[in-house]
Amino acid sequence: SAVISQKPSRDICQRGTSLTIQCQVDSQVTMMFWYRQQPGQSLTLIATANQGSEATYESGFVIDKFPISRPNLTFSTLTVSNMSPEDSSIYLCSVGSGDDGEQYFGPGTRLTVT
Amino acid sequence: SQQGEEDPQALSIQEGENATMNCSYKTSINNLQWYRQNSGRGLVHLILIRSNEREKHSGRLRVTLDTSKKSSSLLITASRAADTASYFCASSNSGGSNYKLTFGKGTLLTVNP
């Protein structure tokens, strides 16, 4: 299984600012995923990030608000732009593995926007 | 539309008892997976059951899948306080390289010592 780290683990940010979250994997992986988990809720997929191509966003998420970079097979970033209190959530990255598509998750970034 | 509705939303049991959580989904799946999340941290993959399987075991975990009813259940036997966590089912409706998962709302399990 892959070992995934995220930075920062948590942050408190001002409204209107942006935060970039980093996701590092200890092995090369093709597909990485970014999720949002609002307080007390389940996970919602934001986008799928493949190395060398543009990220694929899910309905309700746009690149201007959540730009993603995937410069190589072990690293990705998610930026939460022009933040509002509604963006307060845990943001998680994951990687796909195996033929059945089980995923391994990072520890998450807990974001609070004031 | 939201796939993967778990019930119950919350479950409180005593140590040593069994815990059963149910999950329903809405479209055809390739497989269904169960994950555990402790205190808002990252998710841990527990077990995966393919659409052509009906039951699977892993240690104290037993998963069943009924594709005719579009439902699955997760049984944790002989529960321990350390099993206290949120449990999510996630459906995968594509194979190959897609890996896209749709998560249910989750069940918060509390195991009292």
PDB file of C-alpha atoms in Angstrom:
ATOM      1  CA  SER A   1       0.000   0.000   0.000  1.00  0.00           C
ATOM      2  CA  ALA A   2       1.092   3.574  -0.640  1.00  0.00           C
ATOM      3  CA  VAL A   3       2.073   5.970   2.124  1.00  0.00           C
ATOM      4  CA  ILE A   4       0.639   9.429   1.601  1.00  0.00           C
ATOM      5  CA  SER A   5       1.436  12.647   3.400  1.00  0.00           C
ATOM      6  CA  GLN A   6      -0.322  15.994   3.255  1.00  0.00           C
ATOM      7  CA  LYS A   7       0.775  19.478   4.176  1.00  0.00           C
ATOM      8  CA  PRO A   8      -0.422  21.402   6.053  1.00  0.00           C
ATOM      9  CA  SER A   9      -2.304  19.153   8.452  1.00  0.00           C
ATOM     10  CA  ARG A  10      -4.516  22.068   9.434  1.00  0.00           C
ATOM     11  CA  ASP A  11      -4.787  25.795   8.867  1.00  0.00           C
ATOM     12  CA  ILE A  12      -6.942  28.740   9.779  1.00  0.00           C
ATOM     13  CA  CYS A  13      -7.273  31.228   6.951  1.00  0.00           C
ATOM     14  CA  GLN A  14      -8.886  34.576   6.347  1.00  0.00           C
ATOM     15  CA  ARG A  15     -11.771  35.015   3.994  1.00  0.00           C
ATOM     16  CA  GLY A  16     -10.655  35.954   0.474  1.00  0.00           C
ATOM     17  CA  THR A  17      -7.223  34.342   0.679  1.00  0.00           C
ATOM     18  CA  SER A  18      -5.988  31.139  -0.949  1.00  0.00           C
ATOM     19  CA  LEU A  19      -4.384  28.007   0.468  1.00  0.00           C
ATOM     20  CA  THR A  20      -2.359  25.397  -1.376  1.00  0.00           C
ATOM     21  CA  ILE A  21      -2.421  21.859  -0.032  1.00  0.00           C
ATOM     22  CA  GLN A  22       0.353  19.447  -0.923  1.00  0.00           C
ATOM     23  CA  CYS A  23       0.033  15.695  -1.332  1.00  0.00           C
ATOM     24  CA  GLN A  24       3.139  13.489  -1.504  1.00  0.00           C
ATOM     25  CA  VAL A  25       3.146   9.752  -2.242  1.00  0.00           C
ATOM     26  CA  ASP A  26       6.014   7.370  -1.516  1.00  0.00           C
ATOM     27  CA  SER A  27       5.652   5.583  -4.857  1.00  0.00           C
ATOM     28  CA  GLN A  28       4.749   6.468  -8.410  1.00  0.00           C
ATOM     29  CA  VAL A  29       1.027   6.405  -9.073  1.00  0.00           C
ATOM     30  CA  THR A  30      -1.025   7.197 -12.125  1.00  0.00           C
ATOM     31  CA  MET A  31      -4.182   8.529 -10.592  1.00  0.00           C
ATOM     32  CA  MET A  32      -4.608  10.864  -7.654  1.00  0.00           C
ATOM     33  CA  PHE A  33      -7.869  12.152  -6.276  1.00  0.00           C
ATOM     34  CA  TRP A  34      -8.894  15.157  -4.232  1.00  0.00           C
ATOM     35  CA  TYR A  35     -11.921  15.024  -1.925  1.00  0.00           C
ATOM     36  CA  ARG A  36     -13.729  17.475   0.296  1.00  0.00           C
ATOM     37  CA  GLN A  37     -15.405  16.437   3.522  1.00  0.00           C
ATOM     38  CA  GLN A  38     -17.596  19.114   5.024  1.00  0.00           C
ATOM     39  CA  PRO A  39     -18.218  19.009   8.782  1.00  0.00           C
ATOM     40  CA  GLY A  40     -20.143  15.888   9.751  1.00  0.00           C
ATOM     41  CA  GLN A  41     -20.561  14.868   6.128  1.00  0.00           C
ATOM     42  CA  SER A  42     -19.259  12.221   3.775  1.00  0.00           C
ATOM     43  CA  LEU A  43     -16.589  12.615   1.120  1.00  0.00           C
ATOM     44  CA  THR A  44     -17.282  14.395  -2.136  1.00  0.00           C
ATOM     45  CA  LEU A  45     -14.886  13.984  -5.040  1.00  0.00           C
ATOM     46  CA  ILE A  46     -13.526  17.313  -6.265  1.00  0.00           C
ATOM     47  CA  ALA A  47     -11.346  16.128  -9.140  1.00  0.00           C
ATOM     48  CA  THR A  48      -9.154  13.404 -10.547  1.00  0.00           C
ATOM     49  CA  ALA A  49      -5.554  14.353 -11.288  1.00  0.00           C
ATOM     50  CA  ASN A  50      -3.502  12.416 -13.794  1.00  0.00           C
ATOM     51  CA  GLN A  51       0.117  13.241 -14.411  1.00  0.00           C
ATOM     52  CA  GLY A  52       0.654  15.092 -17.650  1.00  0.00           C
ATOM     53  CA  SER A  53      -2.943  16.060 -18.270  1.00  0.00           C
ATOM     54  CA  GLU A  54      -5.499  18.519 -16.994  1.00  0.00           C
ATOM     55  CA  ALA A  55      -7.446  17.514 -13.921  1.00  0.00           C
ATOM     56  CA  THR A  56     -10.992  16.272 -14.423  1.00  0.00           C
ATOM     57  CA  TYR A  57     -13.460  18.104 -12.195  1.00  0.00           C
ATOM     58  CA  GLU A  58     -16.734  16.800 -10.834  1.00  0.00           C
ATOM     59  CA  SER A  59     -20.007  18.618 -11.174  1.00  0.00           C
ATOM     60  CA  GLY A  60     -20.101  21.624  -8.870  1.00  0.00           C
ATOM     61  CA  PHE A  61     -16.330  22.121  -8.778  1.00  0.00           C
ATOM     62  CA  VAL A  62     -14.434  24.420 -11.138  1.00  0.00           C
ATOM     63  CA  ILE A  63     -10.786  24.939 -11.943  1.00  0.00           C
ATOM     64  CA  ASP A  64     -10.833  28.636 -11.046  1.00  0.00           C
ATOM     65  CA  LYS A  65     -11.862  27.798  -7.488  1.00  0.00           C
ATOM     66  CA  PHE A  66      -9.841  24.590  -7.046  1.00  0.00           C
ATOM     67  CA  PRO A  67      -6.801  24.641  -9.352  1.00  0.00           C
ATOM     68  CA  ILE A  68      -4.813  21.408  -9.243  1.00  0.00           C
ATOM     69  CA  SER A  69      -1.274  20.666 -10.290  1.00  0.00           C
ATOM     70  CA  ARG A  70       0.234  17.248 -10.955  1.00  0.00           C
ATOM     71  CA  PRO A  71       3.847  17.836 -11.960  1.00  0.00           C
ATOM     72  CA  ASN A  72       5.037  14.232 -11.515  1.00  0.00           C
ATOM     73  CA  LEU A  73       3.905  10.756 -10.479  1.00  0.00           C
ATOM     74  CA  THR A  74       4.415  11.277  -6.736  1.00  0.00           C
ATOM     75  CA  PHE A  75       3.110  14.780  -6.064  1.00  0.00           C
ATOM     76  CA  SER A  76       0.022  16.933  -6.453  1.00  0.00           C
ATOM     77  CA  THR A  77      -1.322  20.199  -5.082  1.00  0.00           C
ATOM     78  CA  LEU A  78      -4.833  21.510  -4.598  1.00  0.00           C
ATOM     79  CA  THR A  79      -5.411  25.232  -4.144  1.00  0.00           C
ATOM     80  CA  VAL A  80      -8.562  26.531  -2.506  1.00  0.00           C
ATOM     81  CA  SER A  81      -8.952  30.027  -3.944  1.00  0.00           C
ATOM     82  CA  ASN A  82     -10.748  33.110  -2.697  1.00  0.00           C
ATOM     83  CA  MET A  83     -11.913  31.243   0.376  1.00  0.00           C
ATOM     84  CA  SER A  84     -15.155  31.770   2.224  1.00  0.00           C
ATOM     85  CA  PRO A  85     -16.366  30.170   5.478  1.00  0.00           C
ATOM     86  CA  GLU A  86     -18.273  27.616   3.370  1.00  0.00           C
ATOM     87  CA  ASP A  87     -14.906  26.209   2.292  1.00  0.00           C
ATOM     88  CA  SER A  88     -14.182  25.089   5.849  1.00  0.00           C
ATOM     89  CA  SER A  89     -13.719  21.344   5.430  1.00  0.00           C
ATOM     90  CA  ILE A  90     -11.262  18.516   5.537  1.00  0.00           C
ATOM     91  CA  TYR A  91      -9.508  18.100   2.213  1.00  0.00           C
ATOM     92  CA  LEU A  92      -8.124  14.651   1.447  1.00  0.00           C
ATOM     93  CA  CYS A  93      -5.997  13.303  -1.337  1.00  0.00           C
ATOM     94  CA  SER A  94      -5.949   9.659  -2.312  1.00  0.00           C
ATOM     95  CA  VAL A  95      -4.331   7.388  -4.848  1.00  0.00           C
ATOM     96  CA  GLY A  96      -5.810   4.533  -6.786  1.00  0.00           C
ATOM     97  CA  SER A  97      -4.286   1.087  -6.521  1.00  0.00           C
ATOM     98  CA  GLY A  98      -4.717  -2.320  -8.034  1.00  0.00           C
ATOM     99  CA  ASP A  99      -7.114  -3.555 -10.639  1.00  0.00           C
ATOM    100  CA  ASP A 100     -10.174  -3.055  -8.461  1.00  0.00           C
ATOM    101  CA  GLY A 101      -9.536   0.587  -7.706  1.00  0.00           C
ATOM    102  CA  GLU A 102      -9.198   0.575  -3.950  1.00  0.00           C
ATOM    103  CA  GLN A 103      -7.836   3.864  -2.719  1.00  0.00           C
ATOM    104  CA  TYR A 104      -5.299   4.890  -0.120  1.00  0.00           C
ATOM    105  CA  PHE A 105      -5.841   8.183   1.628  1.00  0.00           C
ATOM    106  CA  GLY A 106      -3.667  10.862   3.091  1.00  0.00           C
ATOM    107  CA  PRO A 107      -4.326  12.077   6.643  1.00  0.00           C
ATOM    108  CA  GLY A 108      -6.256  15.096   5.432  1.00  0.00           C
ATOM    109  CA  THR A 109      -5.940  18.872   5.786  1.00  0.00           C
ATOM    110  CA  ARG A 110      -8.408  20.497   8.154  1.00  0.00           C
ATOM    111  CA  LEU A 111      -9.186  23.981   6.861  1.00  0.00           C
ATOM    112  CA  THR A 112     -11.054  26.634   8.810  1.00  0.00           C
ATOM    113  CA  VAL A 113     -11.952  29.877   7.079  1.00  0.00           C
ATOM    114  CA  THR A 114     -12.840  32.863   9.266  1.00  0.00           C
TER     115      THR A 114
ATOM    116  CA  SER B   1     -27.931  11.944  -6.958  1.00  0.00           C
ATOM    117  CA  GLN B   2     -26.289  10.606  -3.809  1.00  0.00           C
ATOM    118  CA  GLN B   3     -25.214   7.011  -3.962  1.00  0.00           C
ATOM    119  CA  GLY B   4     -24.425   4.870  -0.964  1.00  0.00           C
ATOM    120  CA  GLU B   5     -26.863   5.536   1.811  1.00  0.00           C
ATOM    121  CA  GLU B   6     -25.785   3.909   5.049  1.00  0.00           C
ATOM    122  CA  ASP B   7     -27.937   3.005   7.955  1.00  0.00           C
ATOM    123  CA  PRO B   8     -27.967   3.425  10.764  1.00  0.00           C
ATOM    124  CA  GLN B   9     -26.409   6.877  10.832  1.00  0.00           C
ATOM    125  CA  ALA B  10     -25.155   6.189  14.335  1.00  0.00           C
ATOM    126  CA  LEU B  11     -24.748   2.986  16.307  1.00  0.00           C
ATOM    127  CA  SER B  12     -23.705   2.556  19.925  1.00  0.00           C
ATOM    128  CA  ILE B  13     -22.873  -0.880  21.306  1.00  0.00           C
ATOM    129  CA  GLN B  14     -20.956  -2.528  24.130  1.00  0.00           C
ATOM    130  CA  GLU B  15     -17.552  -4.085  23.693  1.00  0.00           C
ATOM    131  CA  GLY B  16     -17.841  -7.703  22.619  1.00  0.00           C
ATOM    132  CA  GLU B  17     -21.110  -7.202  20.746  1.00  0.00           C
ATOM    133  CA  ASN B  18     -21.451  -7.391  16.977  1.00  0.00           C
ATOM    134  CA  ALA B  19     -22.064  -4.309  14.859  1.00  0.00           C
ATOM    135  CA  THR B  20     -23.940  -4.388  11.569  1.00  0.00           C
ATOM    136  CA  MET B  21     -24.020  -1.495   9.129  1.00  0.00           C
ATOM    137  CA  ASN B  22     -25.963  -1.405   5.894  1.00  0.00           C
ATOM    138  CA  CYS B  23     -25.386   0.430   2.645  1.00  0.00           C
ATOM    139  CA  SER B  24     -27.549   0.947  -0.417  1.00  0.00           C
ATOM    140  CA  TYR B  25     -26.503   2.227  -3.809  1.00  0.00           C
ATOM    141  CA  LYS B  26     -28.361   3.299  -6.894  1.00  0.00           C
ATOM    142  CA  THR B  27     -26.532   2.248 -10.041  1.00  0.00           C
ATOM    143  CA  SER B  28     -24.748  -0.844 -11.273  1.00  0.00           C
ATOM    144  CA  ILE B  29     -21.384  -1.338  -9.651  1.00  0.00           C
ATOM    145  CA  ASN B  30     -18.097  -2.980 -10.423  1.00  0.00           C
ATOM    146  CA  ASN B  31     -17.291  -3.372  -6.753  1.00  0.00           C
ATOM    147  CA  LEU B  32     -18.216  -1.981  -3.355  1.00  0.00           C
ATOM    148  CA  GLN B  33     -15.669  -0.989  -0.745  1.00  0.00           C
ATOM    149  CA  TRP B  34     -15.799  -0.215   2.960  1.00  0.00           C
ATOM    150  CA  TYR B  35     -13.587   2.336   4.660  1.00  0.00           C
ATOM    151  CA  ARG B  36     -13.025   3.429   8.255  1.00  0.00           C
ATOM    152  CA  GLN B  37     -12.284   6.959   9.402  1.00  0.00           C
ATOM    153  CA  ASN B  38     -11.087   7.795  12.887  1.00  0.00           C
ATOM    154  CA  SER B  39     -11.895  11.254  14.244  1.00  0.00           C
ATOM    155  CA  GLY B  40     -11.910  13.156  10.949  1.00  0.00           C
ATOM    156  CA  ARG B  41      -8.588  11.786   9.804  1.00  0.00           C
ATOM    157  CA  GLY B  42      -7.743   9.913   6.604  1.00  0.00           C
ATOM    158  CA  LEU B  43      -9.724   6.895   5.528  1.00  0.00           C
ATOM    159  CA  VAL B  44      -8.455   3.349   5.826  1.00  0.00           C
ATOM    160  CA  HIS B  45      -9.508   0.752   3.304  1.00  0.00           C
ATOM    161  CA  LEU B  46     -11.102  -2.237   5.048  1.00  0.00           C
ATOM    162  CA  ILE B  47     -12.477  -4.627   2.487  1.00  0.00           C
ATOM    163  CA  LEU B  48     -13.641  -4.809  -1.121  1.00  0.00           C
ATOM    164  CA  ILE B  49     -16.301  -7.038  -2.600  1.00  0.00           C
ATOM    165  CA  ARG B  50     -16.734  -7.472  -6.334  1.00  0.00           C
ATOM    166  CA  SER B  51     -20.108  -7.434  -8.040  1.00  0.00           C
ATOM    167  CA  ASN B  52     -19.915 -11.176  -8.738  1.00  0.00           C
ATOM    168  CA  GLU B  53     -19.246 -12.013  -5.078  1.00  0.00           C
ATOM    169  CA  ARG B  54     -21.898 -12.417  -2.401  1.00  0.00           C
ATOM    170  CA  GLU B  55     -19.865 -12.629   0.789  1.00  0.00           C
ATOM    171  CA  LYS B  56     -16.333 -11.915   1.888  1.00  0.00           C
ATOM    172  CA  HIS B  57     -14.455 -12.232   5.171  1.00  0.00           C
ATOM    173  CA  SER B  58     -11.398 -10.502   6.543  1.00  0.00           C
ATOM    174  CA  GLY B  59     -10.536 -11.133  10.183  1.00  0.00           C
ATOM    175  CA  ARG B  60     -13.482  -9.874  12.261  1.00  0.00           C
ATOM    176  CA  LEU B  61     -15.122  -8.303   9.217  1.00  0.00           C
ATOM    177  CA  ARG B  62     -17.787  -9.885   7.075  1.00  0.00           C
ATOM    178  CA  VAL B  63     -19.229  -8.131   4.045  1.00  0.00           C
ATOM    179  CA  THR B  64     -22.229  -9.220   2.029  1.00  0.00           C
ATOM    180  CA  LEU B  65     -23.459  -7.896  -1.288  1.00  0.00           C
ATOM    181  CA  ASP B  66     -26.908  -8.233  -2.824  1.00  0.00           C
ATOM    182  CA  THR B  67     -26.830  -6.759  -6.304  1.00  0.00           C
ATOM    183  CA  SER B  68     -30.533  -7.447  -6.861  1.00  0.00           C
ATOM    184  CA  LYS B  69     -31.346  -5.152  -3.934  1.00  0.00           C
ATOM    185  CA  LYS B  70     -28.368  -2.871  -4.554  1.00  0.00           C
ATOM    186  CA  SER B  71     -27.295  -3.233  -0.957  1.00  0.00           C
ATOM    187  CA  SER B  72     -24.366  -4.337   1.146  1.00  0.00           C
ATOM    188  CA  SER B  73     -23.762  -4.940   4.818  1.00  0.00           C
ATOM    189  CA  LEU B  74     -20.669  -4.817   6.976  1.00  0.00           C
ATOM    190  CA  LEU B  75     -20.559  -6.934  10.119  1.00  0.00           C
ATOM    191  CA  ILE B  76     -17.891  -6.391  12.750  1.00  0.00           C
ATOM    192  CA  THR B  77     -17.814  -9.255  15.221  1.00  0.00           C
ATOM    193  CA  ALA B  78     -16.607  -9.128  18.814  1.00  0.00           C
ATOM    194  CA  SER B  79     -16.264  -5.356  18.704  1.00  0.00           C
ATOM    195  CA  ARG B  80     -13.552  -3.490  20.586  1.00  0.00           C
ATOM    196  CA  ALA B  81     -13.332   0.082  21.818  1.00  0.00           C
ATOM    197  CA  ALA B  82     -10.710   0.662  19.109  1.00  0.00           C
ATOM    198  CA  ASP B  83     -13.381  -0.022  16.476  1.00  0.00           C
ATOM    199  CA  THR B  84     -15.001   3.303  17.381  1.00  0.00           C
ATOM    200  CA  ALA B  85     -14.960   5.257  14.118  1.00  0.00           C
ATOM    201  CA  SER B  86     -17.056   6.305  11.146  1.00  0.00           C
ATOM    202  CA  TYR B  87     -17.590   3.660   8.497  1.00  0.00           C
ATOM    203  CA  PHE B  88     -18.282   4.493   4.862  1.00  0.00           C
ATOM    204  CA  CYS B  89     -19.253   2.384   1.923  1.00  0.00           C
ATOM    205  CA  ALA B  90     -18.029   3.458  -1.496  1.00  0.00           C
ATOM    206  CA  SER B  91     -19.215   2.172  -4.824  1.00  0.00           C
ATOM    207  CA  SER B  92     -17.108   1.873  -7.923  1.00  0.00           C
ATOM    208  CA  ASN B  93     -19.086   1.745 -11.118  1.00  0.00           C
ATOM    209  CA  SER B  94     -16.151   1.557 -13.484  1.00  0.00           C
ATOM    210  CA  GLY B  95     -13.292  -0.843 -13.793  1.00  0.00           C
ATOM    211  CA  GLY B  96      -9.935  -0.402 -15.435  1.00  0.00           C
ATOM    212  CA  SER B  97      -8.126   2.802 -14.737  1.00  0.00           C
ATOM    213  CA  ASN B  98     -11.003   4.973 -13.627  1.00  0.00           C
ATOM    214  CA  TYR B  99     -11.170   4.111  -9.922  1.00  0.00           C
ATOM    215  CA  LYS B 100     -13.806   6.753  -9.274  1.00  0.00           C
ATOM    216  CA  LEU B 101     -15.608   6.102  -5.994  1.00  0.00           C
ATOM    217  CA  THR B 102     -18.916   7.423  -4.751  1.00  0.00           C
ATOM    218  CA  PHE B 103     -19.129   7.494  -0.968  1.00  0.00           C
ATOM    219  CA  GLY B 104     -22.146   6.994   1.221  1.00  0.00           C
ATOM    220  CA  LYS B 105     -23.051   9.164   4.170  1.00  0.00           C
ATOM    221  CA  GLY B 106     -21.420   6.906   6.723  1.00  0.00           C
ATOM    222  CA  THR B 107     -22.262   5.248  10.035  1.00  0.00           C
ATOM    223  CA  LEU B 108     -20.742   6.520  13.263  1.00  0.00           C
ATOM    224  CA  LEU B 109     -19.986   3.501  15.416  1.00  0.00           C
ATOM    225  CA  THR B 110     -19.312   3.923  19.126  1.00  0.00           C
ATOM    226  CA  VAL B 111     -18.095   0.893  21.056  1.00  0.00           C
ATOM    227  CA  ASN B 112     -18.354   1.414  24.796  1.00  0.00           C
ATOM    228  CA  PRO B 113     -15.822  -0.358  27.026  1.00  0.00           C
TER     229      PRO B 113
END
